[in-house]
mmCIF file of C-alpha atoms in Angstrom:
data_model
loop_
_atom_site.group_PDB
_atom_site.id
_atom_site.type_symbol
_atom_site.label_atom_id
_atom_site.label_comp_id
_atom_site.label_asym_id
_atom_site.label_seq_id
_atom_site.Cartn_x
_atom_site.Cartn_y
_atom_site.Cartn_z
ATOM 1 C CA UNK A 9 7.276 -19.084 -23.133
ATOM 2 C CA UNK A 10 10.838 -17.834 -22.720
ATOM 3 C CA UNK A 11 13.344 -19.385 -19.669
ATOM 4 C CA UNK A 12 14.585 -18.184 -16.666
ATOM 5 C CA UNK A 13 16.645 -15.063 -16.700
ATOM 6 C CA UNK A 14 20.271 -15.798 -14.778
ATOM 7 C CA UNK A 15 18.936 -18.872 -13.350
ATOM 8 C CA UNK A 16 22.499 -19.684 -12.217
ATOM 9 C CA UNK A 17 23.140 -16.148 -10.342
ATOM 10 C CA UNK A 18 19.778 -17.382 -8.252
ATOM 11 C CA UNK A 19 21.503 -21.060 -7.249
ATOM 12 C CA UNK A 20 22.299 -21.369 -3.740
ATOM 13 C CA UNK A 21 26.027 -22.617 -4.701
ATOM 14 C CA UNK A 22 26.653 -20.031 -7.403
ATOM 15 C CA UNK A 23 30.225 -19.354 -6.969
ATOM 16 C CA UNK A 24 30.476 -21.236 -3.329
ATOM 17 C CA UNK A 25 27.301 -19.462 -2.261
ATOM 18 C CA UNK A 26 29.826 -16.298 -1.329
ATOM 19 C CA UNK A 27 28.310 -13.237 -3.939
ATOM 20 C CA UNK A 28 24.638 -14.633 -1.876
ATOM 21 C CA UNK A 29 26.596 -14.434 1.323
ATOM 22 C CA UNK A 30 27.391 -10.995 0.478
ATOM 23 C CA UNK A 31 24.870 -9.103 -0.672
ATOM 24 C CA UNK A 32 22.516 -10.616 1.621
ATOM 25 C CA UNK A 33 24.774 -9.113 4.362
ATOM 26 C CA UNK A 34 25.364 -5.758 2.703
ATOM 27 C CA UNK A 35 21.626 -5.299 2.250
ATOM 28 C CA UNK A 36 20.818 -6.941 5.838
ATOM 29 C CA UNK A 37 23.174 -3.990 7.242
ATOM 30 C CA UNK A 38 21.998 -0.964 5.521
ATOM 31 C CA UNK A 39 17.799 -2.154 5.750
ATOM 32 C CA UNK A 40 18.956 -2.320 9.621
ATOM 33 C CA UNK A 41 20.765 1.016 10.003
ATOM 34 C CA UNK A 42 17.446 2.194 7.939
ATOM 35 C CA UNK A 43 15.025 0.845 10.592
ATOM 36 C CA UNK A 44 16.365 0.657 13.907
ATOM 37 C CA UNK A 45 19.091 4.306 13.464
ATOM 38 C CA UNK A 46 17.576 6.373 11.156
ATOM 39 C CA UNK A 47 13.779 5.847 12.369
ATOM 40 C CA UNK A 48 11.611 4.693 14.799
ATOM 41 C CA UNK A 49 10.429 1.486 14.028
ATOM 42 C CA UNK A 50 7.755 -0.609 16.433
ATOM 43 C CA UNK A 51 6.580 -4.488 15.831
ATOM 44 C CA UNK A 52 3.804 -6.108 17.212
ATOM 45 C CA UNK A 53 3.884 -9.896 16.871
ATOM 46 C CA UNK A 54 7.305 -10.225 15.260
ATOM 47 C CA UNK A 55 8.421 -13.078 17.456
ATOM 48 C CA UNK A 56 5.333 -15.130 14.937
ATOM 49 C CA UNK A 57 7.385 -14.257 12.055
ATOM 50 C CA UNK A 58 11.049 -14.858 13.475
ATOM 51 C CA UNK A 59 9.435 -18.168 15.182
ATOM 52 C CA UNK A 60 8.240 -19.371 11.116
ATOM 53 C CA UNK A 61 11.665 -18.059 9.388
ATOM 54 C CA UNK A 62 13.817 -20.278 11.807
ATOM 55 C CA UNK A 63 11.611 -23.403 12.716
ATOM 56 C CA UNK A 64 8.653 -24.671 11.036
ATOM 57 C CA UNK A 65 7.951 -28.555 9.880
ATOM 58 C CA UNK A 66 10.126 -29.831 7.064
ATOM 59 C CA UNK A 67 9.279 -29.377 3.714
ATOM 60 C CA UNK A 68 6.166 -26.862 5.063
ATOM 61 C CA UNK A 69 6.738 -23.480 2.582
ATOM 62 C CA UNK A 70 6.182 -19.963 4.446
ATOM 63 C CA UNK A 71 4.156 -17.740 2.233
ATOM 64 C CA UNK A 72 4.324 -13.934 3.989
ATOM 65 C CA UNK A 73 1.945 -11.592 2.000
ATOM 66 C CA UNK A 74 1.471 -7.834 2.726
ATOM 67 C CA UNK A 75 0.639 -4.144 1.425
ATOM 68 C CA UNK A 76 3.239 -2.708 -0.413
ATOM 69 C CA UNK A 77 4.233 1.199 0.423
ATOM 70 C CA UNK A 78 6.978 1.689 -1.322
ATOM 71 C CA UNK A 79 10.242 0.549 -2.873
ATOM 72 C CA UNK A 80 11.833 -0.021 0.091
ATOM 73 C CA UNK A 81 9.153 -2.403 1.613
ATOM 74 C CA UNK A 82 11.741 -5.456 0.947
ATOM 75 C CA UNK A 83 14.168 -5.968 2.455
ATOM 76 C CA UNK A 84 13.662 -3.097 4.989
ATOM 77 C CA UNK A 85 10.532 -4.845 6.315
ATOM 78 C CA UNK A 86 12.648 -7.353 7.660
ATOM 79 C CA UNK A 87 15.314 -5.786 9.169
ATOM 80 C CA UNK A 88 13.370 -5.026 12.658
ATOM 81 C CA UNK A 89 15.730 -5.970 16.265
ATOM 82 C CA UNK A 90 15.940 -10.017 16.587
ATOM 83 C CA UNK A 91 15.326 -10.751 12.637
ATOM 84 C CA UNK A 92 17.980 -12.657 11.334
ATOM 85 C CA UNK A 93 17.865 -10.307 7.754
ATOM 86 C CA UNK A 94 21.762 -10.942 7.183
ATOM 87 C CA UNK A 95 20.997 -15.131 7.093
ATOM 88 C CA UNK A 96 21.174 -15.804 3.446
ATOM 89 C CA UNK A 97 19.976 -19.380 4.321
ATOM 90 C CA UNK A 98 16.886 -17.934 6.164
ATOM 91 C CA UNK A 99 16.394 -15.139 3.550
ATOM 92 C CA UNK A 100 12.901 -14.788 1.807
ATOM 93 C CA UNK A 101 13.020 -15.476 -1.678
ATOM 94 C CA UNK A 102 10.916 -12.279 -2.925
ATOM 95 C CA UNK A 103 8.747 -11.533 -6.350
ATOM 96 C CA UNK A 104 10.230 -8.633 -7.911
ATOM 97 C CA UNK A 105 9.095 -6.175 -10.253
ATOM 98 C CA UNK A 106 10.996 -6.925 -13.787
ATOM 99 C CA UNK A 107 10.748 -3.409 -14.903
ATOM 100 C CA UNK A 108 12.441 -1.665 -12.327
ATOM 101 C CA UNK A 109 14.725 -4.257 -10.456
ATOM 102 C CA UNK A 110 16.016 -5.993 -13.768
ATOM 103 C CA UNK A 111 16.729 -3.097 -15.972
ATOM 104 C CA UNK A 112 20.198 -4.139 -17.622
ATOM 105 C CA UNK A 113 22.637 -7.335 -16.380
ATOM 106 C CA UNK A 114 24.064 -5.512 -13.279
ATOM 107 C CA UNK A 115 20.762 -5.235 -11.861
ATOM 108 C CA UNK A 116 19.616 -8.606 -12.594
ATOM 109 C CA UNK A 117 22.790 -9.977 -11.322
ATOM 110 C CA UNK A 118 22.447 -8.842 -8.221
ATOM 111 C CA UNK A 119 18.793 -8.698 -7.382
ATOM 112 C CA UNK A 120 18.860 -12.324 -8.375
ATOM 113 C CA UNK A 121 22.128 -13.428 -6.179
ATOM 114 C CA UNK A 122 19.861 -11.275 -3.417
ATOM 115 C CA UNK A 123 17.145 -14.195 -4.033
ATOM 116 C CA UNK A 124 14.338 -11.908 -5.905
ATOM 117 C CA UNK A 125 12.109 -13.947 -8.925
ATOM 118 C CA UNK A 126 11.645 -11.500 -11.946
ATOM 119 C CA UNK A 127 7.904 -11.219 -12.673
ATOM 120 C CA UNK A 128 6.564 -9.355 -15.769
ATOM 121 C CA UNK A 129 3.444 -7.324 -15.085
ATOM 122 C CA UNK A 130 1.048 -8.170 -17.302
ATOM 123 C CA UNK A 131 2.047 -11.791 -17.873
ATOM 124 C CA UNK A 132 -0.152 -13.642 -15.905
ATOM 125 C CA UNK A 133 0.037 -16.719 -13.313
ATOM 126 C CA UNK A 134 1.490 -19.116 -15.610
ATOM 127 C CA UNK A 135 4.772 -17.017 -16.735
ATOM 128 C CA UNK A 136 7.925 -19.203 -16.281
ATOM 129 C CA UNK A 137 9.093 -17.021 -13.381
ATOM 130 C CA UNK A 138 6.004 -17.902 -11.745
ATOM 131 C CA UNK A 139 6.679 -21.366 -11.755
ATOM 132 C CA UNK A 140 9.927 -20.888 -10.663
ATOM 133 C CA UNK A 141 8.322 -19.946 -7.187
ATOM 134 C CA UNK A 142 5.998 -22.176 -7.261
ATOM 135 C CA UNK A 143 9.503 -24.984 -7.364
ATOM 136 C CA UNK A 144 11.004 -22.469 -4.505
ATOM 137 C CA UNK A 145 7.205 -23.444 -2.387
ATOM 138 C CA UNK A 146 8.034 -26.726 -3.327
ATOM 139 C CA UNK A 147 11.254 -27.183 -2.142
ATOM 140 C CA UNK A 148 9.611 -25.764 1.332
ATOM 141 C CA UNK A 149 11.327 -22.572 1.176
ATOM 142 C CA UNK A 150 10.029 -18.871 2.217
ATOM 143 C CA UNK A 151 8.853 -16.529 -0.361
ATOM 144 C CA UNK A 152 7.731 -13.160 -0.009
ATOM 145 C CA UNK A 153 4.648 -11.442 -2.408
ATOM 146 C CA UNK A 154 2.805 -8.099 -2.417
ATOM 147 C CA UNK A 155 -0.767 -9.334 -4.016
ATOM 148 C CA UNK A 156 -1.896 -5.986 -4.726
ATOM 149 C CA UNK A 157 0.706 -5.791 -7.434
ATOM 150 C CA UNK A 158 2.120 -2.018 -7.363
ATOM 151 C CA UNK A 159 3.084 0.122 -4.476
ATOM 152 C CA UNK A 160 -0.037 2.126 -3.086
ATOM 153 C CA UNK A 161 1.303 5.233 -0.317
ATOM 154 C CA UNK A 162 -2.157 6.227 0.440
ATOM 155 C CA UNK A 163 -3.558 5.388 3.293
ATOM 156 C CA UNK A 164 -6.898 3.561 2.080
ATOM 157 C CA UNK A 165 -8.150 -0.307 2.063
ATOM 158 C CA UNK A 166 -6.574 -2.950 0.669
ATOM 159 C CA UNK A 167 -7.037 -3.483 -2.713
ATOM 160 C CA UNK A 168 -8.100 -6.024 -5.286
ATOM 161 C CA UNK A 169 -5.501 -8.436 -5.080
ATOM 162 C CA UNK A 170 -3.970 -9.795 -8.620
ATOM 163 C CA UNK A 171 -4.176 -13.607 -8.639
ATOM 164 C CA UNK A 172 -0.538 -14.566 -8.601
ATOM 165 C CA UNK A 173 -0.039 -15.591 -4.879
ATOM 166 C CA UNK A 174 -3.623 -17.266 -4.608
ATOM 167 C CA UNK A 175 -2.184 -19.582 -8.050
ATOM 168 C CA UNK A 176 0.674 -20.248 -5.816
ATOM 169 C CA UNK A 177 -0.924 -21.401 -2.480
ATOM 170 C CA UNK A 178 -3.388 -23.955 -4.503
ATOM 171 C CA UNK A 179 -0.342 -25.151 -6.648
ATOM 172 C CA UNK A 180 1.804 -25.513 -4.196
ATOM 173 C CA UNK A 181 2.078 -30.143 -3.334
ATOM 174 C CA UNK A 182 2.771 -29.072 -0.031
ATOM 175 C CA UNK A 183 -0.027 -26.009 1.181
ATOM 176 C CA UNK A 184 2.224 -23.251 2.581
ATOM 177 C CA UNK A 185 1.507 -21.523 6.223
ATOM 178 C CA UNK A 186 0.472 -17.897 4.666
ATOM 179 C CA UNK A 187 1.126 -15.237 6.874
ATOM 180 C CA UNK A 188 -0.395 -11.801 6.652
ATOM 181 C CA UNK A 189 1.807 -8.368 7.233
ATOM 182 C CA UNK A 190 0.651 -4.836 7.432
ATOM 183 C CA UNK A 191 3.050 -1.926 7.765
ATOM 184 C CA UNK A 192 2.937 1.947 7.498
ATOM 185 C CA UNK A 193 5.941 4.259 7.585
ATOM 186 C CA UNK A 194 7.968 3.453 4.366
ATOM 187 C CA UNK A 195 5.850 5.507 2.110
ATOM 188 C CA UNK A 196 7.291 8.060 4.786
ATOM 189 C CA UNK A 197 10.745 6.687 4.325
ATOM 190 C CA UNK A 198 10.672 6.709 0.864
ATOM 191 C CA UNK A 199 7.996 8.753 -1.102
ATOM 192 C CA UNK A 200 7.026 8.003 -4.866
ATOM 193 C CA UNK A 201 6.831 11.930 -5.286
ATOM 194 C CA UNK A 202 9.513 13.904 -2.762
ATOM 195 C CA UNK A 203 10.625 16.276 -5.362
ATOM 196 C CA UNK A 204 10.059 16.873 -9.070
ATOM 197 C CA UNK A 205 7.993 13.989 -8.666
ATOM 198 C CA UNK A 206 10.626 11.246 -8.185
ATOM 199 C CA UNK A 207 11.425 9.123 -5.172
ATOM 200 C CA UNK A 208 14.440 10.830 -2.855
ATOM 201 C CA UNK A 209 18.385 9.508 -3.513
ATOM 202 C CA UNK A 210 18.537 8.511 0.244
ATOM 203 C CA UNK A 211 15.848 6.712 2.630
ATOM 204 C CA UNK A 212 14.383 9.757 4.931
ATOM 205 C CA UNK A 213 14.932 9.819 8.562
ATOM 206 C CA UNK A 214 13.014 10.429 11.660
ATOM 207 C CA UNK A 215 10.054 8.798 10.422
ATOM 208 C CA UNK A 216 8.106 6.126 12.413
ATOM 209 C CA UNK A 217 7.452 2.407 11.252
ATOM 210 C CA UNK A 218 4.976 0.122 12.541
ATOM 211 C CA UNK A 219 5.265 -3.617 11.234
ATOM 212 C CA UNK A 220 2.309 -5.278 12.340
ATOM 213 C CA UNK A 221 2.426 -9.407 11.957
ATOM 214 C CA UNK A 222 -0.762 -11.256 11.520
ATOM 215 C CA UNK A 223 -1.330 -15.447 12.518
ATOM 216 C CA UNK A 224 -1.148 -18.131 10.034
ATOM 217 C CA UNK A 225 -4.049 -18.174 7.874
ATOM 218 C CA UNK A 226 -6.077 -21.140 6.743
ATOM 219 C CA UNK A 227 -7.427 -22.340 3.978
ATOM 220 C CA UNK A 228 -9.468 -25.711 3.586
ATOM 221 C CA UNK A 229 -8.171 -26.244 -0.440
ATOM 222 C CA UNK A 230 -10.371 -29.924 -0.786
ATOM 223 C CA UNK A 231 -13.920 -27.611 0.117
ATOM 224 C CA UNK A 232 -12.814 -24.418 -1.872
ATOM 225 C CA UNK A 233 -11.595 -26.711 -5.317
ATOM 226 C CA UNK A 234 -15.098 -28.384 -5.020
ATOM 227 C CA UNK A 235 -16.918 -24.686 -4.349
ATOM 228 C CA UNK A 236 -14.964 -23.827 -7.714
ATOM 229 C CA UNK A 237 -15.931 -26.457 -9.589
ATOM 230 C CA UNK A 238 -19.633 -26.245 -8.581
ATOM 231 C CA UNK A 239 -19.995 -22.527 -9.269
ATOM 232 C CA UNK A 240 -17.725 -22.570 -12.492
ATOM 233 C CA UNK A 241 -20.481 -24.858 -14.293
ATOM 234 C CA UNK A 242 -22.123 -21.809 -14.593
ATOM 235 C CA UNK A 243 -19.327 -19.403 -15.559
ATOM 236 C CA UNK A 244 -18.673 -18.363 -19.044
ATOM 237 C CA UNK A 245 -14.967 -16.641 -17.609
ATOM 238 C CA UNK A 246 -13.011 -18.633 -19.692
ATOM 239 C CA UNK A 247 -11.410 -18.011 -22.826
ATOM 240 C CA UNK A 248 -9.191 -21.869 -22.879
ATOM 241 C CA UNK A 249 -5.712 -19.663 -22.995
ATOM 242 C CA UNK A 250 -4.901 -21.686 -19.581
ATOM 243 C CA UNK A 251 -3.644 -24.650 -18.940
ATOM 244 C CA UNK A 252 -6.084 -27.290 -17.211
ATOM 245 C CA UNK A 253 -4.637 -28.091 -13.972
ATOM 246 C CA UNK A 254 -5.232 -30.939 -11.370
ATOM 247 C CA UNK A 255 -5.548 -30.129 -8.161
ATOM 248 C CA UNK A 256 -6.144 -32.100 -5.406
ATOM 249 C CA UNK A 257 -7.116 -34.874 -7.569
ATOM 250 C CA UNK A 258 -9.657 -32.767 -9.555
ATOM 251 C CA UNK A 259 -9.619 -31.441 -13.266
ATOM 252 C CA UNK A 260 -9.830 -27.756 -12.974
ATOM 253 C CA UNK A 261 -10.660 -25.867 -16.339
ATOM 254 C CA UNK A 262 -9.777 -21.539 -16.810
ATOM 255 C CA UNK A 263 -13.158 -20.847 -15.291
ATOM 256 C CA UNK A 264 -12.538 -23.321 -12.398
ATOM 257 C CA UNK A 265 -9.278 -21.752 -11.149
ATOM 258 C CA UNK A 266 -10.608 -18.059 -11.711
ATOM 259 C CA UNK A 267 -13.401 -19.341 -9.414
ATOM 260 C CA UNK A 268 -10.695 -20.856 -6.940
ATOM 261 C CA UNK A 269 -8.389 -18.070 -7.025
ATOM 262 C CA UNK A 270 -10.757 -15.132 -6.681
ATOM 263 C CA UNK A 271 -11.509 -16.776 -3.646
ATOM 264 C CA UNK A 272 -8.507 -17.475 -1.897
ATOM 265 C CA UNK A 273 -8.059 -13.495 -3.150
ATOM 266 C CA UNK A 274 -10.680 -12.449 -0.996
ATOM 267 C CA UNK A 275 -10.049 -14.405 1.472
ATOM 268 C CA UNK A 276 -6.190 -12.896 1.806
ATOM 269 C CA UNK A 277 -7.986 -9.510 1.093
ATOM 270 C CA UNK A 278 -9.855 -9.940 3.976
ATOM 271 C CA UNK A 279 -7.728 -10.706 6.191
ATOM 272 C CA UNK A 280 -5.635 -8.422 5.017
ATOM 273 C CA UNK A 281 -7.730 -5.585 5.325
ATOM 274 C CA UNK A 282 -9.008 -6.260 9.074
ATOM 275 C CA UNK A 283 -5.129 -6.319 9.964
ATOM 276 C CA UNK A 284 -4.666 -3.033 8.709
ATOM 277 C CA UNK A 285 -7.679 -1.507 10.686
ATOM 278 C CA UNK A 286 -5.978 -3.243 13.595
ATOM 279 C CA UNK A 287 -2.738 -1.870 12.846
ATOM 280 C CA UNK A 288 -4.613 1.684 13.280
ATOM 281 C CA UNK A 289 -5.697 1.457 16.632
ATOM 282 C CA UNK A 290 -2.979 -0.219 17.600
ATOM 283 C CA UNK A 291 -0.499 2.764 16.189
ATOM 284 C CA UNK A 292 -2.836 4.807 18.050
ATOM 285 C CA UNK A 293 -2.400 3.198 21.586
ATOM 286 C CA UNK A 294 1.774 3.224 21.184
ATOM 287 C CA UNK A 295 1.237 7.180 20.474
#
């Protein structure tokens, strides 16, 4: 399994912490002139999200989780009035697409100075870069994952969610607070097929955006490990390529954490899902 790419560009005191400093600040200040000059953008329960970034116990990880609509989704999501985006202390770490934001050394310079974890599609949960979030989680930091695993601009239900974040939240020593996100308007801002079938050189303007924040989730991991184990006996989903794994004090084989994981999936699904039929009717009553 191969290491970390440019670990040391993704260290907090990489060169004094200053090129983090920077780009954080740069990208905090165009994401805002994005959302708040160039469009209309609207935010129902931010003050949640802004209230988890700041304060929350110590050592307690914040796992955010939403659609994803386009390219832009991070770091423009975050850039709404009263968000401290330009904090590179309170900045989300974020799992990024290898393909297209590590392309050559300039790109993975910066995107990982701008705190973003290279993930290979494809890979699976126990890819090194995967770990290295689950060590972000355990240091009780904020990261930042779109479950369904591509950007979708069409306006249906959620769908399946890859397995990645659930790994995370049972992995993680410390459980993190998962909170749900739904927004609508970037696929707007920034269409996969504008002209000639590629994505425009500029974000669009005049569009509206409606970031809708969801409440902390739970999830009871002692009952749901047990469920797993119990309905895995029965399972013939495993193939031994993964790693057993102890969680909570229990042995979990391959067919135990696809059990655990499809769960928690569903569950995030879910909720996921009923947020964005909220997030209708409530774009509907600001119109």
């Amino acid at each position: 399994m191969g290491g970390r790419m440019m670990e040391w560009a993704a260290r907090a005191n990489h060169l004094g912490g200053i090129p983090r400093k920077l780009v954080i600040t740069a990208i905090g200040t165009f994401a805002k002139a994005v959302v708040n000059v160039m469009n209309s953008t609207t935010v129902h329960n931010g003050d949640t999200l802004i209230n988890l970034a700041r304060s929350r116990p110590a050592g307690v990880p914040l796992l955010t989780v939403s659609n994803h609509m386009s390219t832009l989704d991070d770091p423009v999501m975050w850039a709404f009035k009263g968000f401290p985006i330009c904090d590179a202390k309170l900045a989300r770490w974020v799992l990024a697409a290898e393909d297209i934001c590590f392309k050559n050394t300039v790109l993975s310079y910066f995107f990982r100075i701008g705190k973003c974890i290279p993930i290979t599609r494809g890979a699976g949960i126990y890819q090194e870069h995967m770990n290295e979030a689950l060590d972000r989680l355990t240091e009780g930091a904020w990261l930042h994952t779109f479950p369904e695993g591509k950007v979708c601009q069409e306006d249906a239900p959620i769908r399946r969610l890859k397995w990645g974040t659930a790994s995370l939240i049972a992995r993680a020593p410390v459980t993190p607070i998962v909170l749900p996100i739904i927004h609508h308007g970037f696929e707007k801002v920034m269409p996969e097929n504008y002209a000639f079938g590629r994505r425009p050189p500029v974000p669009l303007w005049n569009q509206e955006i409606k970031i809708v924040v969801g409440e902390p989730m739970e999830f009871n991991l002692p009952v749901l490990t047990e469920m797993a184990l119990s309905q895995s006996r029965d399972s013939s989903s495993s193939n031994g390529r993964w790693p057993r794994t102890i969680l909570g004090g229990l042995e979990l084989d391959e067919a135990a954490q696809k059990c655990l994981y499809m769960t928690i999936s569903d569950q995030i699904r879910t909720t996921l899902e009923n947020l964005r039929i909220f997030s209708k009717s409530y774009v509907k009553a600001e119109q």
